[in-house]
Every structure is written in C-alpha cells, then in structure tokens.
Coordinates of C-alpha atoms in Angstrom, one line a residue:
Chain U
X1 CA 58.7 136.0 58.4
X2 CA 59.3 139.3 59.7
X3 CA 59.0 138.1 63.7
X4 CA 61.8 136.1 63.4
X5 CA 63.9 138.4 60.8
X6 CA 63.8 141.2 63.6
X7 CA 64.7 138.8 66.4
X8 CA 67.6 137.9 64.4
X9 CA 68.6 141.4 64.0
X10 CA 68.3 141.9 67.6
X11 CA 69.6 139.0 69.2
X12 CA 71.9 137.2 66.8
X13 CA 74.9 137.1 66.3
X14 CA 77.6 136.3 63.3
X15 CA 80.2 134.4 64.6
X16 CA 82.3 134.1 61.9
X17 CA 82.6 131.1 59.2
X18 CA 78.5 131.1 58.3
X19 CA 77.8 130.5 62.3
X20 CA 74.9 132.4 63.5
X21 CA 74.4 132.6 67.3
X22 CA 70.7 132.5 68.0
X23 CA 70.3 130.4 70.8
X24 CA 68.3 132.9 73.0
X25 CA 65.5 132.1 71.2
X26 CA 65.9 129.3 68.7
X27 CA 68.4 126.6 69.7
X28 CA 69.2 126.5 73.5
X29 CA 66.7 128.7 74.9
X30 CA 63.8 128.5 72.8
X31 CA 61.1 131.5 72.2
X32 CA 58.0 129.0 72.7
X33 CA 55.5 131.6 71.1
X34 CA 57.9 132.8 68.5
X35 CA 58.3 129.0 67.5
X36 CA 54.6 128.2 67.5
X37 CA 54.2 130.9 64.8
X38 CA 57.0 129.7 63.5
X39 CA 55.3 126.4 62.9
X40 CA 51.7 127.9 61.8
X41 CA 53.7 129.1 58.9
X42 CA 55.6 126.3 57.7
X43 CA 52.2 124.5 58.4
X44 CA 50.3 126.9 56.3
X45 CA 52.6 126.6 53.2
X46 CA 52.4 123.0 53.0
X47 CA 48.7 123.4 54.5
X48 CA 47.6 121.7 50.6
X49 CA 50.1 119.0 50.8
X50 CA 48.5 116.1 51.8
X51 CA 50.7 115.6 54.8
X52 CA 50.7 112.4 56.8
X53 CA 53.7 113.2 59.3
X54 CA 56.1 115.9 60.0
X55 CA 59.9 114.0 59.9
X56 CA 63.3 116.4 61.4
X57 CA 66.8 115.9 63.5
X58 CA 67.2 115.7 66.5
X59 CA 68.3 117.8 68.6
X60 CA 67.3 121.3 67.0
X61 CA 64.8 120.4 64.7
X62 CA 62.4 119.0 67.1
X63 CA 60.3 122.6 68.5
X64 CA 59.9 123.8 64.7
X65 CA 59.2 120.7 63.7
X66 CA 56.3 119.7 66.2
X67 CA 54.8 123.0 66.0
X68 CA 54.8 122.3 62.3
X69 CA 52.7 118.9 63.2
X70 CA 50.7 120.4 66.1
X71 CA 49.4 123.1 62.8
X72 CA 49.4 120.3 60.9
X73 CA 47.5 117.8 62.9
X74 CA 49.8 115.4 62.5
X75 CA 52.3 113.2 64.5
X76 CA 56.3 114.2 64.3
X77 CA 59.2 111.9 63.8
X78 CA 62.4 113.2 65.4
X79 CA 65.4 110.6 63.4
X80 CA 67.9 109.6 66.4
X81 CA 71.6 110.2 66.1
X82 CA 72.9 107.5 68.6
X83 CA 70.2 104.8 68.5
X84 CA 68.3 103.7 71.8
X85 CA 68.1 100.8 73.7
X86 CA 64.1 101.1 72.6
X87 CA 65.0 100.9 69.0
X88 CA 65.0 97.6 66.9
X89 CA 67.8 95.7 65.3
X90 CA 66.7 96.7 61.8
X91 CA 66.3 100.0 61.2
X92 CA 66.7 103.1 58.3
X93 CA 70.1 104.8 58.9
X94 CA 72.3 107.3 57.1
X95 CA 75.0 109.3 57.5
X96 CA 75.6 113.2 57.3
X97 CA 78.5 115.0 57.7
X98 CA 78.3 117.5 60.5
X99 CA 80.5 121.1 59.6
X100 CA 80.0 121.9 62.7
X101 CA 81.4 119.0 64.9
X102 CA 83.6 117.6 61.7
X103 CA 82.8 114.0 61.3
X104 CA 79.7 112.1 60.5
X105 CA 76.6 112.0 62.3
X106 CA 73.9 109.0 62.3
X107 CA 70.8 109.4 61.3
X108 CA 68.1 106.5 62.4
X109 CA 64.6 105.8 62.2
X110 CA 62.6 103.2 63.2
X111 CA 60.7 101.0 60.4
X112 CA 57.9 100.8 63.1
X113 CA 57.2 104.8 62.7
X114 CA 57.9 105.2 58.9
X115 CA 55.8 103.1 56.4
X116 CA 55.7 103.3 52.8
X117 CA 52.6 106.1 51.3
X118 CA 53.0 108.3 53.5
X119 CA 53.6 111.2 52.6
X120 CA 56.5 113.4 54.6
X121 CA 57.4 116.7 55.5
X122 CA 60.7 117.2 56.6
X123 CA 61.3 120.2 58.9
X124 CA 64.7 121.7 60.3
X125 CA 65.6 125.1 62.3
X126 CA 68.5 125.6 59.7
X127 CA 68.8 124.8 56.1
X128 CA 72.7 125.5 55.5
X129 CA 74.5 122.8 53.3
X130 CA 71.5 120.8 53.1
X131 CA 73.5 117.6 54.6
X132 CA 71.1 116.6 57.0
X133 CA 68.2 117.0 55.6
X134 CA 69.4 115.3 52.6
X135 CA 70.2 112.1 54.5
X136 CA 66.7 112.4 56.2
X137 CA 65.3 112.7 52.7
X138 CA 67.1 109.2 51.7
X139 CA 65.6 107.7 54.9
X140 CA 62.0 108.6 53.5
X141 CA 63.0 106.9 50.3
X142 CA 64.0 103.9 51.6
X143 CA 61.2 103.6 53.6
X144 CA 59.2 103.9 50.5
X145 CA 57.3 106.7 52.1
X146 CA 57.0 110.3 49.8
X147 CA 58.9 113.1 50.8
X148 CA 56.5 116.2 49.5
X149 CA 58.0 119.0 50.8
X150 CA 61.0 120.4 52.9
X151 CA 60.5 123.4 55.7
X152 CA 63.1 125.0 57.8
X153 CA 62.8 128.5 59.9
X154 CA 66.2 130.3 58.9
X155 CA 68.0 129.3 55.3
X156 CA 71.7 130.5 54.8
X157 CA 72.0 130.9 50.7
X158 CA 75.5 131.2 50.7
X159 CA 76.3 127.5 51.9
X160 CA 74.2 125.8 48.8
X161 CA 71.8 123.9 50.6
X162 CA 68.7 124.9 48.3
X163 CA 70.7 123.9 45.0
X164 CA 72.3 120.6 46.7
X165 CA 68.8 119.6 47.7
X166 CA 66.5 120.7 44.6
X167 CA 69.2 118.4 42.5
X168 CA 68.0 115.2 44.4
X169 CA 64.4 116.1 45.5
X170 CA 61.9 117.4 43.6
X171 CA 59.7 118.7 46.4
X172 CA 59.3 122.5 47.2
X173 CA 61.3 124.1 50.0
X174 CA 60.0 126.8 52.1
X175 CA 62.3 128.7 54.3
X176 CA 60.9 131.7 56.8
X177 CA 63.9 133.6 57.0
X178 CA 66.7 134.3 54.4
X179 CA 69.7 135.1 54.9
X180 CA 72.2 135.6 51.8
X181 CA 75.4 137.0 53.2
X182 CA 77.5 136.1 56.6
X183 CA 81.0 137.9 55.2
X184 CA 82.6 141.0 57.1
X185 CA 80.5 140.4 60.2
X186 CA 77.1 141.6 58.5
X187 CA 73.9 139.3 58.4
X188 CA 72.1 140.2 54.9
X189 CA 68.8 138.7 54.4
X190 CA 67.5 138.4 51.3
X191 CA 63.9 141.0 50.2
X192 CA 61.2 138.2 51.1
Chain I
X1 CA 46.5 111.3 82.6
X2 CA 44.3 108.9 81.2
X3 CA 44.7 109.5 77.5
X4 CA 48.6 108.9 77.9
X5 CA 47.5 106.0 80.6
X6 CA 45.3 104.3 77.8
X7 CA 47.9 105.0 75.2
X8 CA 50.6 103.4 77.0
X9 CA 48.5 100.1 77.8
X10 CA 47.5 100.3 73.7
X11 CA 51.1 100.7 72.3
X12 CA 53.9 100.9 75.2
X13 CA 55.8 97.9 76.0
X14 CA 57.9 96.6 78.8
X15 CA 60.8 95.4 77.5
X16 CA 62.6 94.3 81.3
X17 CA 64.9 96.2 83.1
X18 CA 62.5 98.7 84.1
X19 CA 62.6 100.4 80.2
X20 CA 59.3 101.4 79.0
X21 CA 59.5 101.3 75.1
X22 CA 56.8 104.3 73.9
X23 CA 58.5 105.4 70.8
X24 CA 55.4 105.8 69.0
X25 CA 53.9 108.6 70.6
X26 CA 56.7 109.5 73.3
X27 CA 60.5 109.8 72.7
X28 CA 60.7 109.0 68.3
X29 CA 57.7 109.5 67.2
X30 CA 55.6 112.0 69.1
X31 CA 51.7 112.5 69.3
X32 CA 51.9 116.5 68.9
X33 CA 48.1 116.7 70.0
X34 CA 48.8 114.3 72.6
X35 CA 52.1 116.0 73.8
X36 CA 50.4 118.9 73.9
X37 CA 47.5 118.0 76.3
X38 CA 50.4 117.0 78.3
X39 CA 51.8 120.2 78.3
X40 CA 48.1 122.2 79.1
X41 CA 48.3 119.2 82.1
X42 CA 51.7 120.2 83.2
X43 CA 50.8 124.0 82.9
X44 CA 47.7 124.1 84.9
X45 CA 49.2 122.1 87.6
X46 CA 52.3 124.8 87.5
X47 CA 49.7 127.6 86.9
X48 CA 49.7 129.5 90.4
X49 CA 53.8 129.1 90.3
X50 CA 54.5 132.0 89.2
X51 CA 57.2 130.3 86.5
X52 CA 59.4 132.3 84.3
X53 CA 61.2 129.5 82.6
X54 CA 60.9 125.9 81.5
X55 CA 64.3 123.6 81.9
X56 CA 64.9 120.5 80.2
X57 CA 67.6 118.3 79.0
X58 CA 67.9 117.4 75.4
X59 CA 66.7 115.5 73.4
X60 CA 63.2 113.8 74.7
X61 CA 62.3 116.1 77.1
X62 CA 61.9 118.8 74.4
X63 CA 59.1 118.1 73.3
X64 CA 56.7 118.0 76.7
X65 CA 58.6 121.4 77.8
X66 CA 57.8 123.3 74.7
X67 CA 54.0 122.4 75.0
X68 CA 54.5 123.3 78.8
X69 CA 56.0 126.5 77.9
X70 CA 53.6 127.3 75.2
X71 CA 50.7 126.5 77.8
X72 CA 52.8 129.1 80.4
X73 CA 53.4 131.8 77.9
X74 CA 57.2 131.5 78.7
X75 CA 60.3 130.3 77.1
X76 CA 61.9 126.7 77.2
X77 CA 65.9 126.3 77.8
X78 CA 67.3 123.1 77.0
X79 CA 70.4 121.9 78.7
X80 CA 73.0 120.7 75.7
X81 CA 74.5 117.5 76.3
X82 CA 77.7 118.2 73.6
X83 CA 78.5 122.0 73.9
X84 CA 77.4 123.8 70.5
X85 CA 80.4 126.3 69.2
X86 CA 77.7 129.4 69.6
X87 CA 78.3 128.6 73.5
X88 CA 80.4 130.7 75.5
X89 CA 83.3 129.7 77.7
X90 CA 81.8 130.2 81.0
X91 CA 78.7 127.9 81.4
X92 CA 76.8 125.8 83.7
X93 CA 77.9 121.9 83.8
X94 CA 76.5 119.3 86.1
X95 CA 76.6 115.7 85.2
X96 CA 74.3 112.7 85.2
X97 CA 74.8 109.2 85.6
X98 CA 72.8 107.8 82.1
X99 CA 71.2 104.4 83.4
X100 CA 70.7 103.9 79.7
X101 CA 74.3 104.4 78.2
X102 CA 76.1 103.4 81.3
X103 CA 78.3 106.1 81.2
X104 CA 77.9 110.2 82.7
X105 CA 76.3 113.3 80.2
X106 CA 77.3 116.6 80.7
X107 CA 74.5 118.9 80.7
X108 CA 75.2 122.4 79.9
X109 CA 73.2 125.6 79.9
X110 CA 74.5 129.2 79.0
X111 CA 74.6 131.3 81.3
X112 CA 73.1 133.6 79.0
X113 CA 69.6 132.3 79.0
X114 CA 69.2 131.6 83.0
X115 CA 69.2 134.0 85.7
X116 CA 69.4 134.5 89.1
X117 CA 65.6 134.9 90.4
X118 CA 64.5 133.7 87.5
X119 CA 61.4 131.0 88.5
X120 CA 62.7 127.8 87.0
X121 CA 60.3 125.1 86.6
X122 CA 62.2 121.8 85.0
X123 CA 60.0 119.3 83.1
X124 CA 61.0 115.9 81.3
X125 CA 59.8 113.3 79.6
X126 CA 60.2 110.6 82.4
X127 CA 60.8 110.6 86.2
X128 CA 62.9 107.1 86.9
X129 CA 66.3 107.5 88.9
X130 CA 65.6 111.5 88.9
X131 CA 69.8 111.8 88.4
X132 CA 68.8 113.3 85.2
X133 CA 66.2 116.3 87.0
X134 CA 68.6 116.5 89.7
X135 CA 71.4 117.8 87.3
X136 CA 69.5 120.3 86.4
X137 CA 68.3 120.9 89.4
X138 CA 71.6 122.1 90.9
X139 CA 72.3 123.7 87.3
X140 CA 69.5 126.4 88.2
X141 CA 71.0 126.5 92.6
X142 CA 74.2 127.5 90.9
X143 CA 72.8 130.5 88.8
X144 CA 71.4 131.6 91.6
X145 CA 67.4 130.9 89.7
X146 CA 64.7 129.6 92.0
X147 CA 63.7 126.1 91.6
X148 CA 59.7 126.2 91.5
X149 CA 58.6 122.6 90.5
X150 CA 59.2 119.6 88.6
X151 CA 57.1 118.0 86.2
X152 CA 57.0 114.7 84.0
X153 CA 55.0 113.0 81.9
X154 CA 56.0 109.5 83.1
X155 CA 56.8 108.5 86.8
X156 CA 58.4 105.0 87.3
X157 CA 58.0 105.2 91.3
X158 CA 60.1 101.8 91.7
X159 CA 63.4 103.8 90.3
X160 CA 63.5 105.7 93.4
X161 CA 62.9 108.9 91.9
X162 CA 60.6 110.8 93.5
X163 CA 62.1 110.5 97.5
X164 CA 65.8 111.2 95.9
X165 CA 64.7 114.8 94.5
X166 CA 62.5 115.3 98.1
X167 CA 65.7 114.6 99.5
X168 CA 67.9 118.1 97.7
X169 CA 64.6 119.6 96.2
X170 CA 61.8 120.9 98.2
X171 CA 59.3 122.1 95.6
X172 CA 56.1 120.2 94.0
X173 CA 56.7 117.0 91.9
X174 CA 53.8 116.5 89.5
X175 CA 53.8 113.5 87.1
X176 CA 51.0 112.8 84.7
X177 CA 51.3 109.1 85.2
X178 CA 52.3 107.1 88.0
X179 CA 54.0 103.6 87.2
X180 CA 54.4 101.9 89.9
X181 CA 56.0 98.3 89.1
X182 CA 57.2 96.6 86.0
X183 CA 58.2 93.3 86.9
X184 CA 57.9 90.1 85.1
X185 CA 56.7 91.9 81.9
X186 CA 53.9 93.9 83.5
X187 CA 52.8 97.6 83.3
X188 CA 51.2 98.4 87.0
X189 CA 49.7 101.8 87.1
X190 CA 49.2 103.9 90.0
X191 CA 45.3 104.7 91.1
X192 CA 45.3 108.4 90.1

C-alpha cells in the first residue's frame, strides 16, 4: 500500500535490532485517515471470506483492526493482556513471548465474545515473529471458532513471522507493507 | 445516545461497586458501527472547536477516539501506560490513581506528537472518578497545547467526575450517556 510505504519513508525510523519507529502515525499518534484506508484494504482482501468478527491485541492492534471491522461490518474483539475485573473466571488464555519487553505476555478472551463457527480474522499493526498472533490464533481454536485469514499493516520478512505462522495455520496472510531488510540502518521493502 | 442507552439496558450489567460490565460492545468486544456513531456524536458536538488533536489513554478509550478523530479529520494520540522502546527520553508523565487495579498508571505521551497550541480535545471510553482525563488533562497544560473539550461515551455522575474536572478544567464536558446511580443492582439513566 503505497500511502503507508511513503509515510514510512518519511517518518520512520530504524532503530536498530528490527525496531521501526513509526509512532507518528501508527502506534502512539495514530494517522486516523491513513488507518481507515488502512483497514478498507485489509477489509477488501478478505472482503470474500465469510467473516463473522475481526479478533487482534491489544494495545496496537486495536485502530487497524476496527477499521478492518468498520469495512467489514463486523464487530472487533481486542484479547486483554492483564484480565479485567469485568472478565469471568473461565476464560481462553495464552501466552506469547514479547521481544520487545522480554518475558511473556497474556493473552485473554472472554468465552462470552468468542463462540465456536465463527469464522475469524485476526488483524495486527505488525507481523514480526508472528508470536502474538500465533497465540491469538490458538485462542480461536480453542474456542472452536475458524480462523480464515490473518491481516496486518506493516510485515518485517526478516524476523520469520510469515513461515512460523503458515506452518501452524493454513489461512492466507495479507500484509500492506513489506519490508525485507532492517540491517546497516536502511529500511528495504520488498516490490509489492 | 439512545442506541448505546438501549444497548446498555439489553447487554450491560451492574456487577456492584459502581462497575458497569459492557464488554460486548464497549471495552472487549466492540460494536465498530456502534463505536462509530459514537464517534460522529462526539464529533458534531466538538465540531465548532476548532480541534487539532484527539487524546486518549490506552487501551479502551482507543477505540471511541479513533472514530472521533475520523469524524474530525484529525489524528488520535494515545497516552502509553508502559513506555514503548521507540519513545524518547524526554516525555510527558502524569499519573492516575486506577480505581480498578488499586494501584497508580503512568501515562506517557511523546513529546513528539503534541504541541504547544495545538487544540487538544481528550475523549474516553467512560467518565467515573475523571483521575484518568485529568492526567491527561495536565499532560496537554504541560506541552503548552490548549485543552478544548472533553468527551466520553459513558458518564457515571455518582463517581464525582464531572465537578472534579470543572474544578482544573474549564472547557465543555460532553458525554453520550448520563448514569446517574447504580445502587442495589440498578442501571438509572439520566433524562437526556
């Protein structure tokens, strides 16, 4: 998506060790028009999928992913990573490991927002090692709902996440942005 | 608002202590059509405001400022609670007492994204205590950014809100429902 490829160019940064600084418009201050078209295309490329609710992370996953649902005309799930006082005893939760923060984060979703049938799409701003959208996919098993396909706006080849996630999820995955190569300060995106 | 009014008397629940369980459509799962209107409410109300920015503090009160900000045609900042590694040294901290967790959150925001004479209006999911609004509040006093209103989707007047922000705040407070009492299991709405 050539909006947000140029914004990148513009306003990101490479922060060394696969980090990419874009939180003027992505992940602290958030581009509101930039992430509505954002979501019309991760909405249009799953726009045959049958999907019954749009599933992501909190905290940076939520504007992607309920722009996604507002194109898809849909509700959004964000899963919780420290569980509220709202949220019952039993619930789905798994773990990912964070490479940013260096532990393990929580995942959790409520049974009362996730049945079985449905059929999911899971949205995230990043794909990078494919972690937490991995553990989000394992929530959607166990809920005996059906994950159908995976969208995220910016995907960073070089950490795996495509490969680690197409080995346990046969669903397609649709990234807007590409980006193949972090080393020596550059930011190479892959011809799209 | 009486689509989020009859939505709360169909699925909320009162579970004592003044919480207001709405994770269906609110703050786990979230209605994107519905959280949207609220946004076009929020918007028209803040229309003549003159607002360059929508502030809000992760993680539910994401989702009502983006559809705010989308309505606006500005961008949304959200205040981190844990500072991300793409943050720089120098930021903006105020804390807030969490009535919830019973312990003080940081909220942070970059001094990259917010300005001084920037016109800031701040929007969240609920009004209760206001501690949370009034964080941010004195987040956008200390940029030297122009406080210009302060919107929410759900006002529980009987936390006291409302007359502590009056008190450090002197701009519009606009919420799109008004609960005024939630004793002894009830749900009492204001005549709006």
């Amino acid at each position: 998506m050539q909006e947000i490829r140029d914004r990148i160019v513009r306003e990101g940064s490479n922060l060394g060790r696969g980090i990419l600084k874009v939180d003027s418009f992505i992940n602290h201050q958030v581009d509101a028009n930039l992430m509505m078209n954002a979501g019309r295309e991760l909405g249009r490329r799953f726009a045959d999928a049958g999907v019954d609710k749009v599933l992501t992370a909190e905290i940076s996953g939520i504007a992607p992913a309920l722009t996604t649902a507002l194109t898809l005309n849909v509700p959004v799930i964000y899963a919780r990573k420290t569980k509220p006082i709202t949220m019952p005893e039993s619930i789905y939760r798994e773990q990912a490991p964070s490479h940013t923060k260096g532990h393990f984060v929580d995942l959790m979703v409520s049974p009362e927002v996730l049945h079985a049938q449905e059929r999911v799409l899971i949205v995230d701003d990043f794909l990078a090692t494919g972690q937490t959208i991995a553990a989000l996919g394992r929530i959607v098993q166990r809920s005996g709902a059906i994950l159908v396909g995976i969208g995220t706006v910016i995907e960073k080849t070089f950490e795996g996440g495509r490969a680690f996630l197409t080995a346990y999820f046969d669903v397609p995955i649709e990234s807007l942005v590409i980006i193949t190569n972090m080393s020596d300060g550059r930011i190479v995106f892959a011809d799209q």
